[in-house]
PDB file of C-alpha atoms in Angstrom:
ATOM      1  CA  UNK A  25     -11.773 -11.638  -8.207  1.00 79.00           C
ATOM      2  CA  UNK A  26     -12.020 -15.290  -8.351  1.00 84.00           C
ATOM      3  CA  UNK A  27     -15.301 -17.173  -8.010  1.00 88.00           C
ATOM      4  CA  UNK A  28     -14.449 -18.690  -4.480  1.00 89.00           C
ATOM      5  CA  UNK A  29     -13.675 -15.282  -2.663  1.00 90.00           C
ATOM      6  CA  UNK A  30     -16.295 -13.396  -4.543  1.00 93.00           C
ATOM      7  CA  UNK A  31     -19.355 -15.682  -3.516  1.00 93.00           C
ATOM      8  CA  UNK A  32     -17.844 -15.731   0.143  1.00 94.00           C
ATOM      9  CA  UNK A  33     -17.833 -12.068   0.371  1.00 95.00           C
ATOM     10  CA  UNK A  34     -21.493 -12.084  -0.886  1.00 95.00           C
ATOM     11  CA  UNK A  35     -22.331 -14.556   1.716  1.00 95.00           C
ATOM     12  CA  UNK A  36     -20.657 -12.702   4.275  1.00 95.00           C
ATOM     13  CA  UNK A  37     -22.586  -9.300   3.174  1.00 95.00           C
ATOM     14  CA  UNK A  38     -25.987 -11.597   3.542  1.00 95.00           C
ATOM     15  CA  UNK A  39     -25.158 -12.971   6.771  1.00 95.00           C
ATOM     16  CA  UNK A  40     -24.221  -9.986   8.648  1.00 94.00           C
ATOM     17  CA  UNK A  41     -27.380  -7.978   6.941  1.00 94.00           C
ATOM     18  CA  UNK A  42     -24.928  -5.481   5.357  1.00 95.00           C
ATOM     19  CA  UNK A  43     -26.669  -5.960   2.175  1.00 93.00           C
ATOM     20  CA  UNK A  44     -30.003  -7.313   1.234  1.00 94.00           C
ATOM     21  CA  UNK A  45     -31.540  -9.020  -1.807  1.00 90.00           C
ATOM     22  CA  UNK A  46     -34.284  -7.274  -3.436  1.00 88.00           C
ATOM     23  CA  UNK A  47     -36.956  -8.356  -5.648  1.00 85.00           C
ATOM     24  CA  UNK A  48     -35.084  -7.528  -8.972  1.00 85.00           C
ATOM     25  CA  UNK A  49     -31.384  -7.368  -7.819  1.00 90.00           C
ATOM     26  CA  UNK A  50     -29.598 -10.118  -5.544  1.00 93.00           C
ATOM     27  CA  UNK A  51     -26.595  -9.489  -3.567  1.00 94.00           C
ATOM     28  CA  UNK A  52     -24.226 -10.951  -6.246  1.00 94.00           C
ATOM     29  CA  UNK A  53     -25.441  -8.663  -8.776  1.00 93.00           C
ATOM     30  CA  UNK A  54     -24.724  -5.699  -6.556  1.00 93.00           C
ATOM     31  CA  UNK A  55     -21.330  -6.707  -5.839  1.00 95.00           C
ATOM     32  CA  UNK A  56     -20.674  -7.430  -9.356  1.00 93.00           C
ATOM     33  CA  UNK A  57     -21.799  -3.929 -10.704  1.00 92.00           C
ATOM     34  CA  UNK A  58     -19.467  -2.414  -7.909  1.00 93.00           C
ATOM     35  CA  UNK A  59     -16.548  -4.499  -8.915  1.00 93.00           C
ATOM     36  CA  UNK A  60     -17.135  -3.559 -12.487  1.00 91.00           C
ATOM     37  CA  UNK A  61     -16.902   0.088 -11.601  1.00 89.00           C
ATOM     38  CA  UNK A  62     -13.664  -0.087  -9.340  1.00 90.00           C
ATOM     39  CA  UNK A  63     -12.079  -2.669 -11.414  1.00 87.00           C
ATOM     40  CA  UNK A  64     -12.485  -1.102 -14.926  1.00 85.00           C
ATOM     41  CA  UNK A  65     -13.129   2.515 -13.955  1.00 82.00           C
ATOM     42  CA  UNK A  66     -16.496   2.069 -15.776  1.00 80.00           C
ATOM     43  CA  UNK A  67     -19.206   5.177 -15.365  1.00 81.00           C
ATOM     44  CA  UNK A  68     -22.665   4.277 -14.652  1.00 84.00           C
ATOM     45  CA  UNK A  69     -24.123   4.691 -18.109  1.00 84.00           C
ATOM     46  CA  UNK A  70     -21.642   1.674 -19.151  1.00 85.00           C
ATOM     47  CA  UNK A  71     -22.763  -0.376 -16.536  1.00 84.00           C
ATOM     48  CA  UNK A  72     -26.403   0.306 -17.479  1.00 85.00           C
ATOM     49  CA  UNK A  73     -25.798  -1.352 -20.738  1.00 83.00           C
ATOM     50  CA  UNK A  74     -24.105  -4.338 -19.212  1.00 82.00           C
ATOM     51  CA  UNK A  75     -26.405  -5.086 -16.450  1.00 86.00           C
ATOM     52  CA  UNK A  76     -29.616  -3.753 -17.753  1.00 87.00           C
ATOM     53  CA  UNK A  77     -30.303  -1.443 -14.555  1.00 88.00           C
ATOM     54  CA  UNK A  78     -31.101   2.357 -14.271  1.00 88.00           C
ATOM     55  CA  UNK A  79     -28.504   4.473 -13.450  1.00 86.00           C
ATOM     56  CA  UNK A  80     -30.247   5.488 -10.264  1.00 90.00           C
ATOM     57  CA  UNK A  81     -30.372   1.810  -9.292  1.00 88.00           C
ATOM     58  CA  UNK A  82     -26.663   1.243  -9.961  1.00 88.00           C
ATOM     59  CA  UNK A  83     -25.958   4.399  -8.080  1.00 89.00           C
ATOM     60  CA  UNK A  84     -27.767   3.328  -5.102  1.00 91.00           C
ATOM     61  CA  UNK A  85     -26.316  -0.089  -4.972  1.00 91.00           C
ATOM     62  CA  UNK A  86     -22.717   1.179  -5.608  1.00 92.00           C
ATOM     63  CA  UNK A  87     -23.102   3.500  -2.324  1.00 94.00           C
ATOM     64  CA  UNK A  88     -24.458   0.448  -0.444  1.00 95.00           C
ATOM     65  CA  UNK A  89     -21.556  -1.800  -1.429  1.00 95.00           C
ATOM     66  CA  UNK A  90     -19.042   0.849  -0.622  1.00 95.00           C
ATOM     67  CA  UNK A  91     -20.551   1.091   2.748  1.00 96.00           C
ATOM     68  CA  UNK A  92     -20.672  -2.688   3.195  1.00 96.00           C
ATOM     69  CA  UNK A  93     -17.052  -2.932   2.236  1.00 96.00           C
ATOM     70  CA  UNK A  94     -16.047  -0.005   4.416  1.00 94.00           C
ATOM     71  CA  UNK A  95     -17.838  -2.238   7.213  1.00 96.00           C
ATOM     72  CA  UNK A  96     -14.917  -4.680   7.106  1.00 95.00           C
ATOM     73  CA  UNK A  97     -12.093  -2.439   7.721  1.00 94.00           C
ATOM     74  CA  UNK A  98     -11.447  -3.404  11.214  1.00 93.00           C
ATOM     75  CA  UNK A  99     -11.177  -7.200  10.742  1.00 93.00           C
ATOM     76  CA  UNK A 100      -9.344  -6.932   7.082  1.00 94.00           C
ATOM     77  CA  UNK A 101      -7.046  -4.220   7.827  1.00 95.00           C
ATOM     78  CA  UNK A 102      -5.092  -5.435  11.086  1.00 93.00           C
ATOM     79  CA  UNK A 103      -1.998  -4.278  12.877  1.00 93.00           C
ATOM     80  CA  UNK A 104       1.104  -6.627  11.983  1.00 92.00           C
ATOM     81  CA  UNK A 105       2.149  -9.691  13.563  1.00 90.00           C
ATOM     82  CA  UNK A 106       5.102  -9.471  15.912  1.00 90.00           C
ATOM     83  CA  UNK A 107       6.491 -12.425  15.244  1.00 92.00           C
ATOM     84  CA  UNK A 108       9.522 -12.637  13.007  1.00 92.00           C
ATOM     85  CA  UNK A 109       8.392 -12.647   9.138  1.00 90.00           C
ATOM     86  CA  UNK A 110       9.405 -15.949   7.660  1.00 90.00           C
ATOM     87  CA  UNK A 111      10.873 -13.961   4.614  1.00 88.00           C
ATOM     88  CA  UNK A 112      13.498 -12.486   7.054  1.00 91.00           C
ATOM     89  CA  UNK A 113      14.024 -15.409   9.115  1.00 89.00           C
ATOM     90  CA  UNK A 114      14.690 -17.460   6.173  1.00 85.00           C
ATOM     91  CA  UNK A 115      17.477 -15.225   4.830  1.00 85.00           C
ATOM     92  CA  UNK A 116      20.942 -14.548   6.128  1.00 86.00           C
ATOM     93  CA  UNK A 117      20.844 -11.372   4.123  1.00 87.00           C
ATOM     94  CA  UNK A 118      18.293  -9.795   6.359  1.00 89.00           C
ATOM     95  CA  UNK A 119      18.468 -12.009   9.602  1.00 89.00           C
ATOM     96  CA  UNK A 120      19.248 -10.994  12.400  1.00 90.00           C
ATOM     97  CA  UNK A 121      19.605  -7.183  11.105  1.00 93.00           C
ATOM     98  CA  UNK A 122      15.715  -6.871  10.434  1.00 93.00           C
ATOM     99  CA  UNK A 123      14.388  -9.359  12.710  1.00 93.00           C
ATOM    100  CA  UNK A 124      12.310  -6.829  14.382  1.00 94.00           C
ATOM    101  CA  UNK A 125      10.775  -5.377  11.257  1.00 94.00           C
ATOM    102  CA  UNK A 126       7.170  -5.646  10.771  1.00 94.00           C
ATOM    103  CA  UNK A 127       6.617  -4.446   7.318  1.00 93.00           C
ATOM    104  CA  UNK A 128       7.275  -1.237   5.033  1.00 94.00           C
ATOM    105  CA  UNK A 129       5.706   2.109   4.754  1.00 94.00           C
ATOM    106  CA  UNK A 130       5.379   4.365   1.701  1.00 91.00           C
ATOM    107  CA  UNK A 131       3.275   6.721  -0.006  1.00 90.00           C
ATOM    108  CA  UNK A 132       1.420   6.562  -3.378  1.00 89.00           C
ATOM    109  CA  UNK A 133      -0.331   9.066  -5.382  1.00 90.00           C
ATOM    110  CA  UNK A 134      -3.918   8.318  -6.779  1.00 89.00           C
ATOM    111  CA  UNK A 135      -5.417  10.507  -9.538  1.00 88.00           C
ATOM    112  CA  UNK A 136      -8.082  12.627  -8.280  1.00 88.00           C
ATOM    113  CA  UNK A 137     -11.100  14.848  -9.607  1.00 87.00           C
ATOM    114  CA  UNK A 138     -11.487  17.823  -7.305  1.00 88.00           C
ATOM    115  CA  UNK A 139     -13.140  21.374  -7.683  1.00 88.00           C
ATOM    116  CA  UNK A 140     -11.317  23.969  -9.684  1.00 88.00           C
ATOM    117  CA  UNK A 141     -10.852  25.849  -6.608  1.00 88.00           C
ATOM    118  CA  UNK A 142      -9.045  23.142  -4.915  1.00 87.00           C
ATOM    119  CA  UNK A 143      -6.622  22.110  -7.702  1.00 88.00           C
ATOM    120  CA  UNK A 144      -3.608  24.005  -6.586  1.00 88.00           C
ATOM    121  CA  UNK A 145      -3.545  21.987  -3.375  1.00 87.00           C
ATOM    122  CA  UNK A 146      -3.794  18.589  -5.151  1.00 87.00           C
ATOM    123  CA  UNK A 147      -1.202  18.793  -7.836  1.00 85.00           C
ATOM    124  CA  UNK A 148       1.457  16.302  -7.435  1.00 75.00           C
ATOM    125  CA  UNK A 149       4.753  16.092  -8.810  1.00 74.00           C
ATOM    126  CA  UNK A 150       3.628  15.150 -12.154  1.00 75.00           C
ATOM    127  CA  UNK A 151       1.395  18.338 -12.229  1.00 81.00           C
ATOM    128  CA  UNK A 152      -1.967  16.174 -12.307  1.00 86.00           C
ATOM    129  CA  UNK A 153      -4.412  16.365  -9.370  1.00 89.00           C
ATOM    130  CA  UNK A 154      -4.016  13.635  -6.875  1.00 89.00           C
ATOM    131  CA  UNK A 155      -4.523  12.438  -3.520  1.00 91.00           C
ATOM    132  CA  UNK A 156      -1.512  11.177  -1.405  1.00 92.00           C
ATOM    133  CA  UNK A 157      -1.945   7.804   0.226  1.00 93.00           C
ATOM    134  CA  UNK A 158       0.056   6.405   3.124  1.00 94.00           C
ATOM    135  CA  UNK A 159       0.134   2.706   3.682  1.00 94.00           C
ATOM    136  CA  UNK A 160       1.793   0.085   5.664  1.00 95.00           C
ATOM    137  CA  UNK A 161       2.223  -3.337   4.274  1.00 94.00           C
ATOM    138  CA  UNK A 162       3.546  -6.254   5.977  1.00 93.00           C
ATOM    139  CA  UNK A 163       5.536  -9.371   4.106  1.00 91.00           C
ATOM    140  CA  UNK A 164       2.652 -11.051   2.926  1.00 90.00           C
ATOM    141  CA  UNK A 165       1.682  -8.050   0.739  1.00 90.00           C
ATOM    142  CA  UNK A 166      -1.251  -7.104   3.133  1.00 93.00           C
ATOM    143  CA  UNK A 167      -2.176  -3.752   4.081  1.00 95.00           C
ATOM    144  CA  UNK A 168      -1.941  -3.109   7.575  1.00 95.00           C
ATOM    145  CA  UNK A 169      -2.699   0.589   7.807  1.00 96.00           C
ATOM    146  CA  UNK A 170      -4.139   3.098   5.161  1.00 95.00           C
ATOM    147  CA  UNK A 171      -4.430   6.864   5.610  1.00 95.00           C
ATOM    148  CA  UNK A 172      -6.130   8.229   2.392  1.00 93.00           C
ATOM    149  CA  UNK A 173      -7.186  11.674   1.445  1.00 89.00           C
ATOM    150  CA  UNK A 174      -4.474  13.925   1.771  1.00 92.00           C
ATOM    151  CA  UNK A 175      -3.729  16.538  -0.844  1.00 90.00           C
ATOM    152  CA  UNK A 176      -1.240  15.377  -3.692  1.00 88.00           C
ATOM    153  CA  UNK A 177       1.191  18.293  -2.753  1.00 88.00           C
ATOM    154  CA  UNK A 178       1.599  17.196   0.865  1.00 89.00           C
ATOM    155  CA  UNK A 179       4.942  15.942   2.133  1.00 89.00           C
ATOM    156  CA  UNK A 180       5.099  12.240   2.774  1.00 89.00           C
ATOM    157  CA  UNK A 181       6.606  12.984   6.298  1.00 88.00           C
ATOM    158  CA  UNK A 182       3.944  15.204   7.307  1.00 91.00           C
ATOM    159  CA  UNK A 183       1.395  12.485   6.451  1.00 93.00           C
ATOM    160  CA  UNK A 184       3.223   9.973   8.594  1.00 92.00           C
ATOM    161  CA  UNK A 185       3.034  12.636  11.503  1.00 92.00           C
ATOM    162  CA  UNK A 186      -0.704  12.926  11.095  1.00 93.00           C
ATOM    163  CA  UNK A 187      -1.011   9.135  11.054  1.00 93.00           C
ATOM    164  CA  UNK A 188       0.953   8.839  14.488  1.00 92.00           C
ATOM    165  CA  UNK A 189      -1.216  11.523  16.003  1.00 92.00           C
ATOM    166  CA  UNK A 190      -4.625  10.031  15.421  1.00 91.00           C
ATOM    167  CA  UNK A 191      -6.445   8.414  17.999  1.00 89.00           C
ATOM    168  CA  UNK A 192      -7.006   5.310  15.631  1.00 88.00           C
ATOM    169  CA  UNK A 193      -3.861   6.178  13.638  1.00 90.00           C
ATOM    170  CA  UNK A 194      -0.686   4.170  12.971  1.00 93.00           C
ATOM    171  CA  UNK A 195       0.835   2.234  15.812  1.00 93.00           C
ATOM    172  CA  UNK A 196       4.345   0.678  16.077  1.00 93.00           C
ATOM    173  CA  UNK A 197       4.499  -2.408  18.344  1.00 92.00           C
ATOM    174  CA  UNK A 198       7.173  -1.723  20.930  1.00 92.00           C
ATOM    175  CA  UNK A 199      10.694  -2.837  19.955  1.00 92.00           C
ATOM    176  CA  UNK A 200       9.378  -2.776  16.344  1.00 94.00           C
ATOM    177  CA  UNK A 201      10.022  -0.566  13.264  1.00 95.00           C
ATOM    178  CA  UNK A 202       8.826  -0.274   9.704  1.00 95.00           C
ATOM    179  CA  UNK A 203      11.471   0.151   6.772  1.00 94.00           C
ATOM    180  CA  UNK A 204      10.507   3.595   4.885  1.00 93.00           C
ATOM    181  CA  UNK A 205      12.369   5.376   2.119  1.00 89.00           C
ATOM    182  CA  UNK A 206      14.686   8.469   2.274  1.00 88.00           C
ATOM    183  CA  UNK A 207      12.038  11.132   2.756  1.00 87.00           C
ATOM    184  CA  UNK A 208      11.544  10.092   6.447  1.00 90.00           C
ATOM    185  CA  UNK A 209      13.780  10.750   9.122  1.00 88.00           C
ATOM    186  CA  UNK A 210      15.684   7.855  11.154  1.00 91.00           C
ATOM    187  CA  UNK A 211      13.803   7.521  14.187  1.00 91.00           C
ATOM    188  CA  UNK A 212      12.732   4.905  16.698  1.00 92.00           C
ATOM    189  CA  UNK A 213      10.161   2.675  14.729  1.00 93.00           C
ATOM    190  CA  UNK A 214      10.956   3.862  11.227  1.00 94.00           C
ATOM    191  CA  UNK A 215      14.312   2.763   9.145  1.00 94.00           C
ATOM    192  CA  UNK A 216      15.100   4.786   6.143  1.00 93.00           C
ATOM    193  CA  UNK A 217      18.502   4.109   3.902  1.00 91.00           C
ATOM    194  CA  UNK A 218      21.436   6.151   4.095  1.00 89.00           C
ATOM    195  CA  UNK A 219      20.770   9.529   1.837  1.00 85.00           C
ATOM    196  CA  UNK A 220      23.101  10.507  -0.964  1.00 78.00           C
ATOM    197  CA  UNK A 221      24.345   6.996  -1.066  1.00 74.00           C
ATOM    198  CA  UNK A 222      23.915   4.542  -3.892  1.00 66.00           C
ATOM    199  CA  UNK A 223      20.743   2.465  -3.813  1.00 57.00           C
ATOM    200  CA  UNK A 224      19.960   0.169  -6.377  1.00 57.00           C
ATOM    201  CA  UNK A 225      23.008  -2.088  -6.634  1.00 57.00           C
ATOM    202  CA  UNK A 226      23.869  -5.780  -7.015  1.00 60.00           C
ATOM    203  CA  UNK A 227      25.458  -7.785  -4.215  1.00 57.00           C
ATOM    204  CA  UNK A 228      27.693  -9.660  -6.409  1.00 55.00           C
ATOM    205  CA  UNK A 229      29.069  -9.105  -9.830  1.00 54.00           C
ATOM    206  CA  UNK A 230      29.123  -5.534 -11.387  1.00 64.00           C
ATOM    207  CA  UNK A 231      27.768  -2.661  -9.767  1.00 68.00           C
ATOM    208  CA  UNK A 232      28.557  -4.406  -6.066  1.00 73.00           C
ATOM    209  CA  UNK A 233      28.544  -1.964  -3.117  1.00 77.00           C
ATOM    210  CA  UNK A 234      31.774  -0.754  -2.093  1.00 83.00           C
ATOM    211  CA  UNK A 235      31.142   0.108   1.532  1.00 87.00           C
ATOM    212  CA  UNK A 236      28.903  -0.852   4.432  1.00 89.00           C
ATOM    213  CA  UNK A 237      26.395   1.967   3.555  1.00 89.00           C
ATOM    214  CA  UNK A 238      25.855   0.800   0.065  1.00 88.00           C
ATOM    215  CA  UNK A 239      25.400  -2.810   1.323  1.00 89.00           C
ATOM    216  CA  UNK A 240      22.809  -1.460   3.746  1.00 91.00           C
ATOM    217  CA  UNK A 241      20.971   0.200   1.034  1.00 90.00           C
ATOM    218  CA  UNK A 242      20.827  -2.475  -1.307  1.00 88.00           C
ATOM    219  CA  UNK A 243      19.464  -4.942   1.449  1.00 89.00           C
ATOM    220  CA  UNK A 244      17.083  -2.413   2.455  1.00 90.00           C
ATOM    221  CA  UNK A 245      15.557  -1.790  -0.880  1.00 88.00           C
ATOM    222  CA  UNK A 246      15.359  -5.759  -1.583  1.00 86.00           C
ATOM    223  CA  UNK A 247      13.423  -5.992   1.653  1.00 88.00           C
ATOM    224  CA  UNK A 248      11.291  -2.775   1.308  1.00 88.00           C
ATOM    225  CA  UNK A 249      10.086  -3.972  -2.208  1.00 86.00           C
ATOM    226  CA  UNK A 250       7.323  -5.441  -0.722  1.00 85.00           C
ATOM    227  CA  UNK A 251       5.342  -2.179  -0.338  1.00 85.00           C
ATOM    228  CA  UNK A 252       6.061  -1.254  -3.836  1.00 85.00           C
ATOM    229  CA  UNK A 253       4.675  -4.787  -5.170  1.00 86.00           C
ATOM    230  CA  UNK A 254       1.597  -4.474  -2.991  1.00 87.00           C
ATOM    231  CA  UNK A 255       1.027  -1.034  -4.689  1.00 88.00           C
ATOM    232  CA  UNK A 256       1.628  -2.671  -8.061  1.00 85.00           C
ATOM    233  CA  UNK A 257      -0.877  -5.257  -7.591  1.00 85.00           C
ATOM    234  CA  UNK A 258      -3.398  -2.907  -6.091  1.00 88.00           C
ATOM    235  CA  UNK A 259      -3.430  -0.520  -8.998  1.00 86.00           C
ATOM    236  CA  UNK A 260      -3.187  -3.386 -11.586  1.00 86.00           C
ATOM    237  CA  UNK A 261      -6.421  -4.863 -10.069  1.00 88.00           C
ATOM    238  CA  UNK A 262      -8.445  -1.843  -9.583  1.00 89.00           C
ATOM    239  CA  UNK A 263      -8.113   0.305 -12.637  1.00 86.00           C
ATOM    240  CA  UNK A 264     -10.001   3.244 -11.051  1.00 85.00           C
ATOM    241  CA  UNK A 265      -6.833   4.089  -9.277  1.00 84.00           C
ATOM    242  CA  UNK A 266      -5.115   4.708 -12.356  1.00 79.00           C
ATOM    243  CA  UNK A 267      -7.810   7.037 -13.852  1.00 78.00           C
ATOM    244  CA  UNK A 268      -9.794  10.103 -12.620  1.00 76.00           C
ATOM    245  CA  UNK A 269     -12.797   8.586 -10.909  1.00 76.00           C
ATOM    246  CA  UNK A 270     -16.269  10.283 -11.720  1.00 81.00           C
ATOM    247  CA  UNK A 271     -17.304  10.449  -8.058  1.00 85.00           C
ATOM    248  CA  UNK A 272     -17.240  13.216  -5.588  1.00 89.00           C
ATOM    249  CA  UNK A 273     -13.839  13.645  -3.630  1.00 91.00           C
ATOM    250  CA  UNK A 274     -15.333  11.962  -0.185  1.00 92.00           C
ATOM    251  CA  UNK A 275     -16.311   9.158  -2.226  1.00 92.00           C
ATOM    252  CA  UNK A 276     -12.940   8.724  -3.975  1.00 91.00           C
ATOM    253  CA  UNK A 277     -11.411   8.743  -0.471  1.00 93.00           C
ATOM    254  CA  UNK A 278     -13.691   5.875   0.465  1.00 94.00           C
ATOM    255  CA  UNK A 279     -12.963   4.140  -2.528  1.00 93.00           C
ATOM    256  CA  UNK A 280      -9.217   3.953  -1.750  1.00 94.00           C
ATOM    257  CA  UNK A 281      -9.793   2.319   1.439  1.00 95.00           C
ATOM    258  CA  UNK A 282     -12.451  -0.079   0.148  1.00 95.00           C
ATOM    259  CA  UNK A 283      -9.971  -1.333  -2.591  1.00 94.00           C
ATOM    260  CA  UNK A 284      -7.191  -2.050   0.042  1.00 94.00           C
ATOM    261  CA  UNK A 285      -9.999  -4.042   1.966  1.00 96.00           C
ATOM    262  CA  UNK A 286     -10.906  -5.999  -1.092  1.00 95.00           C
ATOM    263  CA  UNK A 287      -7.181  -6.361  -1.705  1.00 93.00           C
ATOM    264  CA  UNK A 288      -6.677  -8.070   1.630  1.00 94.00           C
ATOM    265  CA  UNK A 289      -9.711 -10.230   1.211  1.00 94.00           C
ATOM    266  CA  UNK A 290      -8.504 -11.697  -2.041  1.00 92.00           C
ATOM    267  CA  UNK A 291      -4.895 -12.409  -0.693  1.00 90.00           C
ATOM    268  CA  UNK A 292      -6.792 -14.450   2.333  1.00 87.00           C
ATOM    269  CA  UNK A 293      -7.885 -16.647  -0.350  1.00 82.00           C
ATOM    270  CA  UNK A 294      -4.420 -17.645  -1.726  1.00 69.00           C
ATOM    271  CA  UNK A 295      -2.114 -16.815  -4.582  1.00 66.00           C
ATOM    272  CA  UNK A 296      -3.127 -14.235  -6.935  1.00 63.00           C
ATOM    273  CA  UNK A 297      -1.771 -13.581 -10.369  1.00 59.00           C
ATOM    274  CA  UNK A 298      -1.899 -10.002 -10.350  1.00 60.00           C
ATOM    275  CA  UNK A 299       0.680  -9.922  -7.541  1.00 60.00           C
ATOM    276  CA  UNK A 300       4.217  -9.111  -9.478  1.00 56.00           C
ATOM    277  CA  UNK A 301       6.936 -11.694  -8.719  1.00 57.00           C
ATOM    278  CA  UNK A 302       9.521 -10.498  -6.351  1.00 53.00           C
ATOM    279  CA  UNK A 303      12.223 -11.864  -8.961  1.00 49.00           C
ATOM    280  CA  UNK A 304      11.112  -9.725 -11.681  1.00 53.00           C
ATOM    281  CA  UNK A 305       9.932  -6.524  -9.992  1.00 46.00           C
ATOM    282  CA  UNK A 306      12.265  -3.567 -10.314  1.00 53.00           C
ATOM    283  CA  UNK A 307      12.419  -1.083  -7.283  1.00 51.00           C
ATOM    284  CA  UNK A 308      11.427   2.508  -7.789  1.00 54.00           C
ATOM    285  CA  UNK A 309      14.200   5.145  -7.864  1.00 53.00           C
ATOM    286  CA  UNK A 310      14.709   6.268  -4.382  1.00 51.00           C
ATOM    287  CA  UNK A 311      13.129   9.458  -3.356  1.00 51.00           C
ATOM    288  CA  UNK A 312      16.023  11.973  -2.282  1.00 48.00           C
ATOM    289  CA  UNK A 313      14.465  14.686  -0.143  1.00 46.00           C
ATOM    290  CA  UNK A 314      16.002  17.968   0.240  1.00 42.00           C
ATOM    291  CA  UNK A 315      17.466  18.540   3.751  1.00 42.00           C
ATOM    292  CA  UNK A 316      14.885  21.124   4.776  1.00 47.00           C
ATOM    293  CA  UNK A 317      12.275  18.325   3.802  1.00 50.00           C
ATOM    294  CA  UNK A 318      13.502  15.901   6.279  1.00 51.00           C
ATOM    295  CA  UNK A 319      13.318  15.980  10.254  1.00 59.00           C
ATOM    296  CA  UNK A 320      16.553  15.532  12.087  1.00 72.00           C
ATOM    297  CA  UNK A 321      17.656  11.800  12.570  1.00 77.00           C
ATOM    298  CA  UNK A 322      17.407  10.405  16.205  1.00 85.00           C
ATOM    299  CA  UNK A 323      21.281  10.056  17.070  1.00 88.00           C
ATOM    300  CA  UNK A 324      20.803   6.659  18.770  1.00 90.00           C
ATOM    301  CA  UNK A 325      18.554   5.054  16.036  1.00 91.00           C
ATOM    302  CA  UNK A 326      21.086   6.291  13.408  1.00 91.00           C
ATOM    303  CA  UNK A 327      24.028   4.795  15.259  1.00 93.00           C
ATOM    304  CA  UNK A 328      22.015   1.537  15.354  1.00 92.00           C
ATOM    305  CA  UNK A 329      21.510   1.781  11.670  1.00 93.00           C
ATOM    306  CA  UNK A 330      25.561   2.294  11.176  1.00 93.00           C
ATOM    307  CA  UNK A 331      25.959  -0.823  13.788  1.00 94.00           C
ATOM    308  CA  UNK A 332      23.664  -3.156  11.422  1.00 93.00           C
ATOM    309  CA  UNK A 333      25.462  -1.651   8.252  1.00 92.00           C
ATOM    310  CA  UNK A 334      28.899  -2.387   9.605  1.00 93.00           C
ATOM    311  CA  UNK A 335      27.681  -6.139  10.848  1.00 92.00           C
ATOM    312  CA  UNK A 336      26.422  -6.594   7.290  1.00 90.00           C
ATOM    313  CA  UNK A 337      29.723  -5.668   5.775  1.00 89.00           C
ATOM    314  CA  UNK A 338      31.676  -7.643   8.131  1.00 89.00           C
ATOM    315  CA  UNK A 339      29.762 -10.725   7.221  1.00 86.00           C
ATOM    316  CA  UNK A 340      29.014 -10.184   3.356  1.00 78.00           C
ATOM    317  CA  UNK A 341      30.984 -12.990   2.250  1.00 69.00           C
ATOM    318  CA  UNK A 342      29.508 -15.782   4.327  1.00 60.00           C
ATOM    319  CA  UNK A 343      26.611 -16.259   2.351  1.00 53.00           C
ATOM    320  CA  UNK A 344      24.911 -15.879  -0.967  1.00 47.00           C
ATOM    321  CA  UNK A 345      21.292 -16.230  -0.124  1.00 43.00           C
TER     322      UNK A 345
END
């Protein structure tokens, strides 16, 4: 975090009374200790040597800063704008097909430390204990919804259902939709690519699409890469997400949300060097689900996807932007 957003964040905590200066430790030092922990996954005994504070003092201020950051959730993680995103409006590859898209949704696995009796439920695909985090991201790479705490073995589609059923859960603006990957069903509000269809291609030259479905998947991938870049920046900045944290599981869940809030706070203050450029980002391999893992597609929404795919194919030679 650069100096300007750091000091503005500290001033915000001070003005709202979320944190208080003490005789021996001011708010700036309290926040700095917290950032050292989440940014480098450092244990309290390492922080002790850096800041010359007792482990008890560091632990107490860590919890206080974590609470203070969490109090910013409602204003820092807000629903997406319903206006046409400039990224889509300025590209004939995506406009008008994706003009009602408000962002992308995906899940990511964050390493977790859990009691031995709970390990089986938290084992992810790579046979490590993780929590499965679902997030919605707009085209400015800001998180607009985050749901953390699910076990690593939970299916992404199940987590989405939970998010939609919560009182404070995910809300899709009327007439809008999110781009999602192939593990989700095609239904109003959620647009996945075609399954069992080539996905990562090039629009021109070698490996170009051979039909409307392949072209749709290509443009879907190049637009949905937004959420992958957001997760990439998020994990590059907060190293605690790449390692098993030394905290109780409830705290681990709160840390995921707190780091999303800090991510949005940093992006609010301009360009960030840890955000990977879109031109150099390689999309992740498409996650093909087995037929029994995916709900039945909505026929009307699937037909709309077919219409957009055919329109893309019919106008594919009219532009190269």
